[in-house]
Amino acid sequence: MIEEAPVSLADAPTRRLNMIEAINDALDIMMERDPNVVVMGEDVGYFGGVFRATAGLQKKYGKTRVFDTPISECGIIGVAVGMGAYGLRPVPEIQFADYIYPGLDQLVSEAARLRYRSAGEFVAPLTVRSPFGGGIFGGQTHSQSPEALFTHVAGLKTVVPSTPHDAKGLLIAAIEDNDPVIFFEPKRIYNGPFNGYYDKPVEPWNKHPDSVVPEGYYSIPLGKARIVRPGQAFTVLAYGTMVHVAAAVCAEKQVDAEIIDLRTLVPLDIETIEASVEKTGKCLIVHEATRTGGFGAELSALVQERCFYHLEAPIERVTGFDTPYPHSLEWAYFPGPVRIGEAVDRLMKA
Amino acid sequence: MEQVKAATKDAEKNGVLGHGLHHPFHTMFEDVFEDLPWHLKEQSEQAIRERRIKWPEWSEPAKEA
């Protein structure tokens, strides 16, 4: 590992990147800095990843550090756990979050517990990258948001970036972390922020302020949320794609909402959440995943437990429906402007 | 080739992704289970309500009216 002080972000030269480019940049920087970082997964090597997140890395770092694997998610994660236990810092890619289930046993039974089981003698410092979420007409096998399966597991950290700037800084922090991190990349916003209006032209990232990414190394600590917009009317808790959709709805309705991008689900920045809800007295939770047992339920419970005497209205929870991700009815399933807008209206009337 | 093109056009009459929603919304909730539990009934009603707001011009099948 190269020891060097991170550059001051204020002074660092910047360039505009989309989220894919930012992730590629983070991987490149960490592979350059730390020879123990290895990238592995289906099509990540020669092809550079189905979304191009690993493009050029094999050519630059060779086939022993960036390599293609068989189509075996269980094998990918299992090998990564072993590599991590013996000193490497693997960054396996699961091509779509929908494919992660065959690797679940290795993640839950091995990666998540290795430190605990060995009293700290062995660790699993792997970062599992995986595109997740819908909005790309991917149907039920390319659209799921299974983050709650992982937030439920003791020993796993779960990260969901919502901008190129954060994707780079959070991925670097995840790779440097000595515990296993599930790094879910909202693929709907790989190439541009999405406001929920699927029938309108998509804005590219290069028009968004958060596409300005510092060059070189920097990290964003895991467990620290970002206040996207300060406000007084109510608190919005969201992550990934839904940060942009919720922000667009609040802007359209001209409500003074405080929008919090959680960035990291575990560990959760509970201090920022508490301070915000205590100030606003109302809370709207938005996620794309199915509702029952979703991470929104955990957020709702925490807010109720810790901010009950500050609440002026019932907590609102806007989510996907409890169905498999439907193909032709994708935009009926997606928690878009109408569903969020109704919740906003209820909070404003309360 | 002509046969394939004709078959494609015929199939596309049922709807093309990105060109609107063509299936009744309640079908989204069917076949999750054999029977519809309470929460899926509620969510089905919500989806249909949202559809009336989002696409008021969409004709309502008898089951959803």
CSV table of C-alpha atoms in Angstrom, one decimal:
chain,number,residue,atom,x,y,z
A,1,MET,CA,0.0,0.0,0.0
A,2,ILE,CA,1.4,3.4,-0.9
A,3,GLU,CA,1.2,5.7,2.0
A,4,GLU,CA,0.5,9.3,0.9
A,5,ALA,CA,-1.6,12.0,2.2
A,6,PRO,CA,-4.9,12.4,0.3
A,7,VAL,CA,-5.0,15.6,-1.8
A,8,SER,CA,-7.1,18.4,-0.6
A,9,LEU,CA,-10.3,18.1,-2.6
A,10,ALA,CA,-10.6,21.9,-2.8
A,11,ASP,CA,-7.2,22.1,-4.5
A,12,ALA,CA,-7.4,19.0,-6.6
A,13,PRO,CA,-7.8,19.3,-10.4
A,14,THR,CA,-11.1,17.9,-11.5
A,15,ARG,CA,-12.8,16.5,-14.5
A,16,ARG,CA,-16.4,15.5,-15.4
A,17,LEU,CA,-17.1,11.8,-15.3
A,18,ASN,CA,-20.2,9.7,-15.5
A,19,MET,CA,-20.6,7.0,-12.8
A,20,ILE,CA,-19.0,4.2,-14.8
A,21,GLU,CA,-15.9,6.4,-15.5
A,22,ALA,CA,-15.7,7.3,-11.8
A,23,ILE,CA,-15.8,3.7,-10.7
A,24,ASN,CA,-13.2,2.8,-13.3
A,25,ASP,CA,-11.1,5.6,-12.1
A,26,ALA,CA,-11.4,4.4,-8.5
A,27,LEU,CA,-10.4,0.9,-9.4
A,28,ASP,CA,-7.5,2.1,-11.5
A,29,ILE,CA,-6.2,4.3,-8.6
A,30,MET,CA,-6.5,1.5,-6.1
A,31,MET,CA,-4.8,-1.0,-8.3
A,32,GLU,CA,-2.0,1.4,-8.9
A,33,ARG,CA,-1.6,2.2,-5.1
A,34,ASP,CA,-1.9,-1.3,-3.8
A,35,PRO,CA,-0.6,-4.4,-5.6
A,36,ASN,CA,-2.9,-6.6,-3.4
A,37,VAL,CA,-6.0,-5.2,-5.1
A,38,VAL,CA,-7.3,-7.7,-7.7
A,39,VAL,CA,-10.4,-7.4,-9.9
A,40,MET,CA,-12.3,-10.5,-10.9
A,41,GLY,CA,-15.7,-11.5,-12.3
A,42,GLU,CA,-17.6,-12.5,-15.4
A,43,ASP,CA,-16.3,-10.5,-18.4
A,44,VAL,CA,-14.4,-8.0,-16.4
A,45,GLY,CA,-11.0,-8.8,-17.9
A,46,TYR,CA,-10.7,-8.9,-21.7
A,47,PHE,CA,-14.1,-7.4,-22.3
A,48,GLY,CA,-13.8,-4.7,-19.6
A,49,GLY,CA,-17.2,-5.5,-18.0
A,50,VAL,CA,-20.7,-5.4,-19.5
A,51,PHE,CA,-21.1,-1.8,-18.4
A,52,ARG,CA,-17.4,-1.0,-19.1
A,53,ALA,CA,-16.5,-0.4,-15.4
A,54,THR,CA,-13.3,-2.4,-15.7
A,55,ALA,CA,-12.4,-1.3,-19.2
A,56,GLY,CA,-8.6,-1.1,-19.8
A,57,LEU,CA,-7.6,-2.5,-16.4
A,58,GLN,CA,-6.5,-5.9,-17.6
A,59,LYS,CA,-4.4,-4.4,-20.3
A,60,LYS,CA,-2.8,-2.1,-17.7
A,61,TYR,CA,-2.4,-4.5,-14.8
A,62,GLY,CA,-2.2,-7.9,-16.4
A,63,LYS,CA,-4.2,-11.1,-16.3
A,64,THR,CA,-3.1,-12.1,-12.8
A,65,ARG,CA,-4.7,-9.0,-11.3
A,66,VAL,CA,-7.7,-8.5,-13.6
A,67,PHE,CA,-9.2,-11.8,-14.7
A,68,ASP,CA,-12.3,-13.4,-16.0
A,69,THR,CA,-14.1,-16.0,-14.0
A,70,PRO,CA,-16.4,-18.8,-14.9
A,71,ILE,CA,-20.2,-18.1,-14.5
A,72,SER,CA,-20.2,-19.1,-10.9
A,73,GLU,CA,-21.1,-16.5,-8.4
A,74,CYS,CA,-20.6,-18.9,-5.5
A,75,GLY,CA,-17.1,-19.6,-6.9
A,76,ILE,CA,-16.3,-15.9,-7.4
A,77,ILE,CA,-17.2,-14.9,-3.9
A,78,GLY,CA,-15.6,-18.1,-2.3
A,79,VAL,CA,-12.3,-17.4,-4.1
A,80,ALA,CA,-12.4,-13.8,-3.0
A,81,VAL,CA,-12.9,-14.8,0.6
A,82,GLY,CA,-9.9,-17.0,0.4
A,83,MET,CA,-7.8,-14.4,-1.3
A,84,GLY,CA,-8.8,-11.8,1.3
A,85,ALA,CA,-7.9,-14.2,4.2
A,86,TYR,CA,-4.5,-14.6,2.8
A,87,GLY,CA,-3.7,-10.9,2.3
A,88,LEU,CA,-5.1,-9.9,-1.0
A,89,ARG,CA,-7.8,-7.2,-1.4
A,90,PRO,CA,-10.2,-8.6,-4.0
A,91,VAL,CA,-12.8,-6.6,-5.8
A,92,PRO,CA,-15.1,-9.2,-7.3
A,93,GLU,CA,-17.9,-8.0,-9.7
A,94,ILE,CA,-21.2,-9.8,-9.7
A,95,GLN,CA,-22.5,-8.8,-13.1
A,96,PHE,CA,-26.0,-7.9,-11.9
A,97,ALA,CA,-27.3,-7.9,-8.3
A,98,ASP,CA,-29.9,-10.3,-9.5
A,99,TYR,CA,-27.1,-12.9,-9.9
A,100,ILE,CA,-25.7,-12.6,-6.5
A,101,TYR,CA,-27.9,-15.2,-4.8
A,102,PRO,CA,-25.7,-18.2,-5.7
A,103,GLY,CA,-22.9,-16.4,-3.8
A,104,LEU,CA,-25.1,-15.7,-0.8
A,105,ASP,CA,-23.8,-18.6,1.3
A,106,GLN,CA,-20.2,-17.5,0.8
A,107,LEU,CA,-21.1,-14.0,1.7
A,108,VAL,CA,-23.3,-14.7,4.7
A,109,SER,CA,-21.6,-17.8,6.1
A,110,GLU,CA,-18.0,-17.1,5.3
A,111,ALA,CA,-17.2,-13.4,4.4
A,112,ALA,CA,-19.5,-11.8,7.0
A,113,ARG,CA,-18.3,-14.0,9.9
A,114,LEU,CA,-14.7,-14.7,9.2
A,115,ARG,CA,-13.4,-11.9,11.5
A,116,TYR,CA,-15.8,-13.0,14.3
A,117,ARG,CA,-15.3,-16.7,13.9
A,118,SER,CA,-11.5,-16.4,14.0
A,119,ALA,CA,-11.4,-13.8,16.8
A,120,GLY,CA,-9.8,-11.3,14.3
A,121,GLU,CA,-7.1,-13.7,13.1
A,122,PHE,CA,-8.6,-13.7,9.6
A,123,VAL,CA,-10.5,-11.0,7.8
A,124,ALA,CA,-12.4,-10.8,4.5
A,125,PRO,CA,-11.5,-7.4,3.0
A,126,LEU,CA,-13.4,-7.8,-0.2
A,127,THR,CA,-15.6,-5.3,-2.0
A,128,VAL,CA,-18.3,-6.9,-4.0
A,129,ARG,CA,-19.3,-4.5,-6.8
A,130,SER,CA,-22.7,-5.2,-8.4
A,131,PRO,CA,-25.0,-3.1,-10.6
A,132,PHE,CA,-28.5,-3.0,-9.1
A,133,GLY,CA,-31.9,-1.5,-9.4
A,134,GLY,CA,-34.3,-1.1,-12.3
A,135,GLY,CA,-35.5,1.4,-14.8
A,136,ILE,CA,-33.6,-0.1,-17.7
A,137,PHE,CA,-36.3,-2.5,-19.0
A,138,GLY,CA,-34.3,-5.4,-17.6
A,139,GLY,CA,-37.2,-7.4,-16.3
A,140,GLN,CA,-37.1,-9.5,-13.2
A,141,THR,CA,-33.6,-10.8,-13.6
A,142,HIS,CA,-31.8,-7.5,-14.3
A,143,SER,CA,-33.6,-5.0,-12.1
A,144,GLN,CA,-33.8,-6.1,-8.5
A,145,SER,CA,-32.7,-4.2,-5.4
A,146,PRO,CA,-31.7,-6.8,-2.8
A,147,GLU,CA,-29.9,-4.5,-0.4
A,148,ALA,CA,-32.0,-5.5,2.6
A,149,LEU,CA,-30.8,-9.1,2.3
A,150,PHE,CA,-27.3,-7.8,3.1
A,151,THR,CA,-28.1,-5.1,5.6
A,152,HIS,CA,-29.7,-7.9,7.6
A,153,VAL,CA,-26.5,-9.8,7.8
A,154,ALA,CA,-24.2,-9.0,10.7
A,155,GLY,CA,-20.7,-8.3,9.5
A,156,LEU,CA,-21.4,-7.0,6.0
A,157,LYS,CA,-21.3,-3.3,5.1
A,158,THR,CA,-23.6,-2.0,2.4
A,159,VAL,CA,-22.9,1.0,0.2
A,160,VAL,CA,-25.0,2.6,-2.5
A,161,PRO,CA,-23.6,5.7,-4.2
A,162,SER,CA,-25.8,8.2,-6.1
A,163,THR,CA,-23.3,10.4,-7.9
A,164,PRO,CA,-20.0,10.0,-9.8
A,165,HIS,CA,-18.2,12.0,-7.1
A,166,ASP,CA,-19.4,9.7,-4.4
A,167,ALA,CA,-19.0,6.5,-6.4
A,168,LYS,CA,-15.3,7.1,-6.7
A,169,GLY,CA,-14.7,8.2,-3.1
A,170,LEU,CA,-16.9,5.5,-1.6
A,171,LEU,CA,-15.5,2.7,-3.7
A,172,ILE,CA,-11.9,3.7,-2.7
A,173,ALA,CA,-13.0,3.7,1.0
A,174,ALA,CA,-14.7,0.3,0.5
A,175,ILE,CA,-11.6,-1.2,-1.1
A,176,GLU,CA,-9.5,0.1,1.8
A,177,ASP,CA,-11.9,-1.2,4.4
A,178,ASN,CA,-10.8,-4.4,6.2
A,179,ASP,CA,-14.4,-5.8,6.3
A,180,PRO,CA,-16.5,-7.1,3.5
A,181,VAL,CA,-18.5,-4.4,1.6
A,182,ILE,CA,-21.4,-4.9,-0.7
A,183,PHE,CA,-21.1,-2.0,-3.2
A,184,PHE,CA,-24.4,-1.7,-5.1
A,185,GLU,CA,-24.2,0.6,-8.2
A,186,PRO,CA,-27.5,1.9,-9.3
A,187,LYS,CA,-27.3,1.2,-13.0
A,188,ARG,CA,-30.1,3.5,-14.0
A,189,ILE,CA,-27.9,6.4,-13.1
A,190,TYR,CA,-24.6,5.1,-14.6
A,191,ASN,CA,-24.9,7.5,-17.5
A,192,GLY,CA,-27.0,10.3,-16.0
A,193,PRO,CA,-29.1,11.2,-13.0
A,194,PHE,CA,-32.7,10.1,-13.4
A,195,ASN,CA,-35.6,12.1,-12.2
A,196,GLY,CA,-38.3,9.5,-12.5
A,197,TYR,CA,-39.8,10.7,-15.7
A,198,TYR,CA,-38.9,7.8,-18.0
A,199,ASP,CA,-40.7,9.3,-21.0
A,200,LYS,CA,-38.6,12.5,-21.0
A,201,PRO,CA,-35.1,12.8,-22.3
A,202,VAL,CA,-32.3,11.7,-19.9
A,203,GLU,CA,-29.9,14.4,-18.8
A,204,PRO,CA,-26.2,13.2,-19.0
A,205,TRP,CA,-24.0,13.5,-15.9
A,206,ASN,CA,-21.9,16.2,-17.5
A,207,LYS,CA,-24.6,18.8,-16.8
A,208,HIS,CA,-24.8,17.8,-13.1
A,209,PRO,CA,-22.6,19.4,-10.5
A,210,ASP,CA,-21.8,16.0,-8.8
A,211,SER,CA,-20.2,14.8,-12.0
A,212,VAL,CA,-17.2,17.0,-11.1
A,213,VAL,CA,-14.8,14.5,-9.8
A,214,PRO,CA,-11.4,15.2,-8.2
A,215,GLU,CA,-8.5,13.6,-10.0
A,216,GLY,CA,-6.3,11.2,-8.1
A,217,TYR,CA,-6.9,9.6,-4.7
A,218,TYR,CA,-9.6,10.6,-2.3
A,219,SER,CA,-12.0,8.6,-0.1
A,220,ILE,CA,-15.4,9.3,1.4
A,221,PRO,CA,-15.8,7.6,4.8
A,222,LEU,CA,-18.3,4.8,5.0
A,223,GLY,CA,-21.1,5.6,7.4
A,224,LYS,CA,-21.3,9.3,6.6
A,225,ALA,CA,-24.5,10.5,4.8
A,226,ARG,CA,-24.7,13.6,2.5
A,227,ILE,CA,-27.2,16.3,2.9
A,228,VAL,CA,-28.2,16.9,-0.7
A,229,ARG,CA,-30.4,19.8,0.1
A,230,PRO,CA,-31.0,21.4,3.5
A,231,GLY,CA,-34.7,22.2,4.3
A,232,GLN,CA,-37.3,22.6,7.0
A,233,ALA,CA,-40.5,21.0,5.8
A,234,PHE,CA,-39.6,17.3,6.2
A,235,THR,CA,-36.7,15.0,6.0
A,236,VAL,CA,-36.2,12.7,3.0
A,237,LEU,CA,-34.1,9.5,3.5
A,238,ALA,CA,-33.1,8.0,0.2
A,239,TYR,CA,-30.1,6.3,-1.6
A,240,GLY,CA,-29.1,5.6,-5.1
A,241,THR,CA,-31.4,6.4,-7.9
A,242,MET,CA,-34.2,7.5,-5.6
A,243,VAL,CA,-32.2,10.4,-4.3
A,244,HIS,CA,-32.6,12.0,-7.7
A,245,VAL,CA,-36.2,11.0,-8.1
A,246,ALA,CA,-37.2,12.3,-4.6
A,247,ALA,CA,-35.3,15.5,-5.1
A,248,ALA,CA,-37.1,16.1,-8.5
A,249,VAL,CA,-40.5,15.6,-6.9
A,250,CYS,CA,-39.8,17.9,-4.0
A,251,ALA,CA,-38.5,20.6,-6.4
A,252,GLU,CA,-41.5,20.2,-8.7
A,253,LYS,CA,-43.8,20.6,-5.7
A,254,GLN,CA,-41.7,23.5,-4.4
A,255,VAL,CA,-41.5,22.0,-0.9
A,256,ASP,CA,-38.6,22.9,1.4
A,257,ALA,CA,-37.5,19.3,2.1
A,258,GLU,CA,-34.2,18.3,3.6
A,259,ILE,CA,-32.9,15.6,1.4
A,260,ILE,CA,-30.4,13.1,2.8
A,261,ASP,CA,-28.5,10.7,0.7
A,262,LEU,CA,-27.6,7.9,3.0
A,263,ARG,CA,-24.7,6.7,0.9
A,264,THR,CA,-24.0,3.8,3.3
A,265,LEU,CA,-26.8,1.7,4.8
A,266,VAL,CA,-24.5,-0.2,7.1
A,267,PRO,CA,-23.0,1.5,9.0
A,268,LEU,CA,-25.7,4.0,9.0
A,269,ASP,CA,-25.2,7.7,9.7
A,270,ILE,CA,-27.8,7.8,12.5
A,271,GLU,CA,-26.6,11.2,13.8
A,272,THR,CA,-27.4,13.0,10.6
A,273,ILE,CA,-30.8,11.3,10.4
A,274,GLU,CA,-31.7,12.2,14.0
A,275,ALA,CA,-30.6,15.8,13.7
A,276,SER,CA,-32.6,16.3,10.6
A,277,VAL,CA,-35.8,14.6,11.8
A,278,GLU,CA,-35.6,16.5,15.1
A,279,LYS,CA,-35.4,19.7,13.1
A,280,THR,CA,-38.2,19.0,10.6
A,281,GLY,CA,-40.5,16.7,12.6
A,282,LYS,CA,-41.5,14.7,9.6
A,283,CYS,CA,-39.8,11.9,7.6
A,284,LEU,CA,-40.2,10.5,4.1
A,285,ILE,CA,-38.3,7.3,3.3
A,286,VAL,CA,-37.9,6.3,-0.3
A,287,HIS,CA,-36.4,3.2,-1.8
A,288,GLU,CA,-36.9,1.2,-5.0
A,289,ALA,CA,-36.8,-2.2,-3.4
A,290,THR,CA,-39.9,-4.2,-2.4
A,291,ARG,CA,-41.6,-2.9,0.7
A,292,THR,CA,-42.0,-5.7,3.2
A,293,GLY,CA,-38.8,-6.2,5.2
A,294,GLY,CA,-37.1,-3.5,3.0
A,295,PHE,CA,-34.4,-1.2,4.4
A,296,GLY,CA,-37.1,1.4,4.8
A,297,ALA,CA,-38.7,-0.6,7.5
A,298,GLU,CA,-35.4,-0.4,9.5
A,299,LEU,CA,-35.2,3.3,8.9
A,300,SER,CA,-38.8,3.8,10.0
A,301,ALA,CA,-38.2,1.8,13.1
A,302,LEU,CA,-35.0,3.8,14.0
A,303,VAL,CA,-36.7,7.2,13.4
A,304,GLN,CA,-39.7,6.1,15.5
A,305,GLU,CA,-37.5,4.8,18.3
A,306,ARG,CA,-35.1,7.8,18.4
A,307,CYS,CA,-37.2,10.8,17.2
A,308,PHE,CA,-40.7,9.9,18.4
A,309,TYR,CA,-41.3,13.0,20.5
A,310,HIS,CA,-40.2,15.2,17.6
A,311,LEU,CA,-42.5,13.6,15.0
A,312,GLU,CA,-45.5,15.7,13.9
A,313,ALA,CA,-46.8,13.2,11.4
A,314,PRO,CA,-46.7,9.5,10.6
A,315,ILE,CA,-43.5,8.4,8.9
A,316,GLU,CA,-44.1,8.0,5.2
A,317,ARG,CA,-42.5,5.0,3.3
A,318,VAL,CA,-42.5,5.0,-0.5
A,319,THR,CA,-41.2,1.8,-2.1
A,320,GLY,CA,-41.5,-0.7,-4.9
A,321,PHE,CA,-44.4,-3.1,-4.7
A,322,ASP,CA,-44.1,-6.6,-3.2
A,323,THR,CA,-43.9,-8.3,-6.5
A,324,PRO,CA,-41.0,-9.6,-8.7
A,325,TYR,CA,-39.8,-6.8,-10.8
A,326,PRO,CA,-42.4,-6.7,-13.7
A,327,HIS,CA,-41.2,-6.4,-17.2
A,328,SER,CA,-43.9,-4.6,-19.2
A,329,LEU,CA,-45.3,-2.8,-16.1
A,330,GLU,CA,-41.9,-1.5,-15.0
A,331,TRP,CA,-43.1,2.1,-14.7
A,332,ALA,CA,-46.2,1.0,-12.8
A,333,TYR,CA,-43.9,-0.8,-10.3
A,334,PHE,CA,-41.2,1.9,-10.0
A,335,PRO,CA,-41.8,4.3,-7.1
A,336,GLY,CA,-42.0,7.4,-9.3
A,337,PRO,CA,-43.2,10.9,-9.1
A,338,VAL,CA,-46.9,10.1,-8.5
A,339,ARG,CA,-46.3,7.7,-5.5
A,340,ILE,CA,-43.7,10.0,-4.0
A,341,GLY,CA,-45.8,13.0,-4.7
A,342,GLU,CA,-48.8,11.6,-2.8
A,343,ALA,CA,-46.6,11.0,0.2
A,344,VAL,CA,-45.2,14.5,0.0
A,345,ASP,CA,-48.8,15.9,-0.1
A,346,ARG,CA,-49.8,13.9,3.0
A,347,LEU,CA,-46.8,15.2,4.9
A,348,MET,CA,-47.4,18.7,3.9
A,349,LYS,CA,-51.1,18.5,5.0
A,350,ALA,CA,-50.3,16.9,8.3
B,1,MET,CA,-38.1,-12.7,-43.8
B,2,GLU,CA,-41.4,-11.2,-44.7
B,3,GLN,CA,-43.1,-13.8,-42.5
B,4,VAL,CA,-40.8,-12.8,-39.6
B,5,LYS,CA,-41.5,-9.1,-40.1
B,6,ALA,CA,-45.3,-9.7,-40.2
B,7,ALA,CA,-45.1,-11.8,-37.0
B,8,THR,CA,-43.1,-9.0,-35.3
B,9,LYS,CA,-45.6,-6.4,-36.2
B,10,ASP,CA,-48.4,-8.6,-35.0
B,11,ALA,CA,-46.7,-9.2,-31.7
B,12,GLU,CA,-45.9,-5.5,-31.3
B,13,LYS,CA,-49.6,-4.7,-31.4
B,14,ASN,CA,-49.7,-6.0,-27.8
B,15,GLY,CA,-47.4,-3.2,-26.8
B,16,VAL,CA,-43.7,-2.3,-27.0
B,17,LEU,CA,-41.6,-1.5,-24.0
B,18,GLY,CA,-41.1,2.2,-23.7
B,19,HIS,CA,-44.3,3.0,-25.6
B,20,GLY,CA,-46.7,2.9,-22.8
B,21,LEU,CA,-48.3,0.4,-20.5
B,22,HIS,CA,-50.5,-2.2,-22.2
B,23,HIS,CA,-51.2,-4.8,-19.5
B,24,PRO,CA,-53.9,-4.4,-16.9
B,25,PHE,CA,-52.2,-3.2,-13.7
B,26,HIS,CA,-53.8,-5.9,-11.5
B,27,THR,CA,-51.9,-8.5,-13.4
B,28,MET,CA,-48.7,-7.3,-11.8
B,29,PHE,CA,-49.9,-8.7,-8.5
B,30,GLU,CA,-51.3,-12.0,-9.7
B,31,ASP,CA,-49.2,-15.1,-9.5
B,32,VAL,CA,-47.0,-13.8,-6.7
B,33,PHE,CA,-49.0,-16.3,-4.6
B,34,GLU,CA,-51.9,-18.5,-5.4
B,35,ASP,CA,-54.1,-16.1,-3.4
B,36,LEU,CA,-53.7,-12.3,-3.0
B,37,PRO,CA,-52.8,-11.4,0.5
B,38,TRP,CA,-54.0,-8.2,2.1
B,39,HIS,CA,-50.8,-6.2,1.4
B,40,LEU,CA,-50.8,-7.0,-2.3
B,41,LYS,CA,-54.5,-6.1,-2.5
B,42,GLU,CA,-53.7,-2.7,-1.1
B,43,GLN,CA,-50.7,-2.3,-3.4
B,44,SER,CA,-52.8,-3.3,-6.4
B,45,GLU,CA,-55.4,-0.7,-5.5
B,46,GLN,CA,-52.6,1.9,-5.1
B,47,ALA,CA,-51.1,1.0,-8.5
B,48,ILE,CA,-54.5,1.4,-10.2
B,49,ARG,CA,-55.0,4.7,-8.5
B,50,GLU,CA,-51.6,5.9,-9.7
B,51,ARG,CA,-52.5,4.7,-13.2
B,52,ARG,CA,-55.6,6.9,-13.2
B,53,ILE,CA,-53.4,9.9,-12.2
B,54,LYS,CA,-50.6,9.1,-14.6
B,55,TRP,CA,-52.5,7.9,-17.6
B,56,PRO,CA,-56.1,9.2,-17.4
B,57,GLU,CA,-56.6,8.4,-21.1
B,58,TRP,CA,-55.9,4.7,-20.6
B,59,SER,CA,-59.0,2.6,-21.0
B,60,GLU,CA,-60.0,0.6,-17.9
B,61,PRO,CA,-60.5,-3.1,-18.2
B,62,ALA,CA,-63.7,-4.2,-16.5
B,63,LYS,CA,-61.8,-5.9,-13.6
B,64,GLU,CA,-60.0,-2.6,-12.8
B,65,ALA,CA,-62.9,-0.1,-13.3
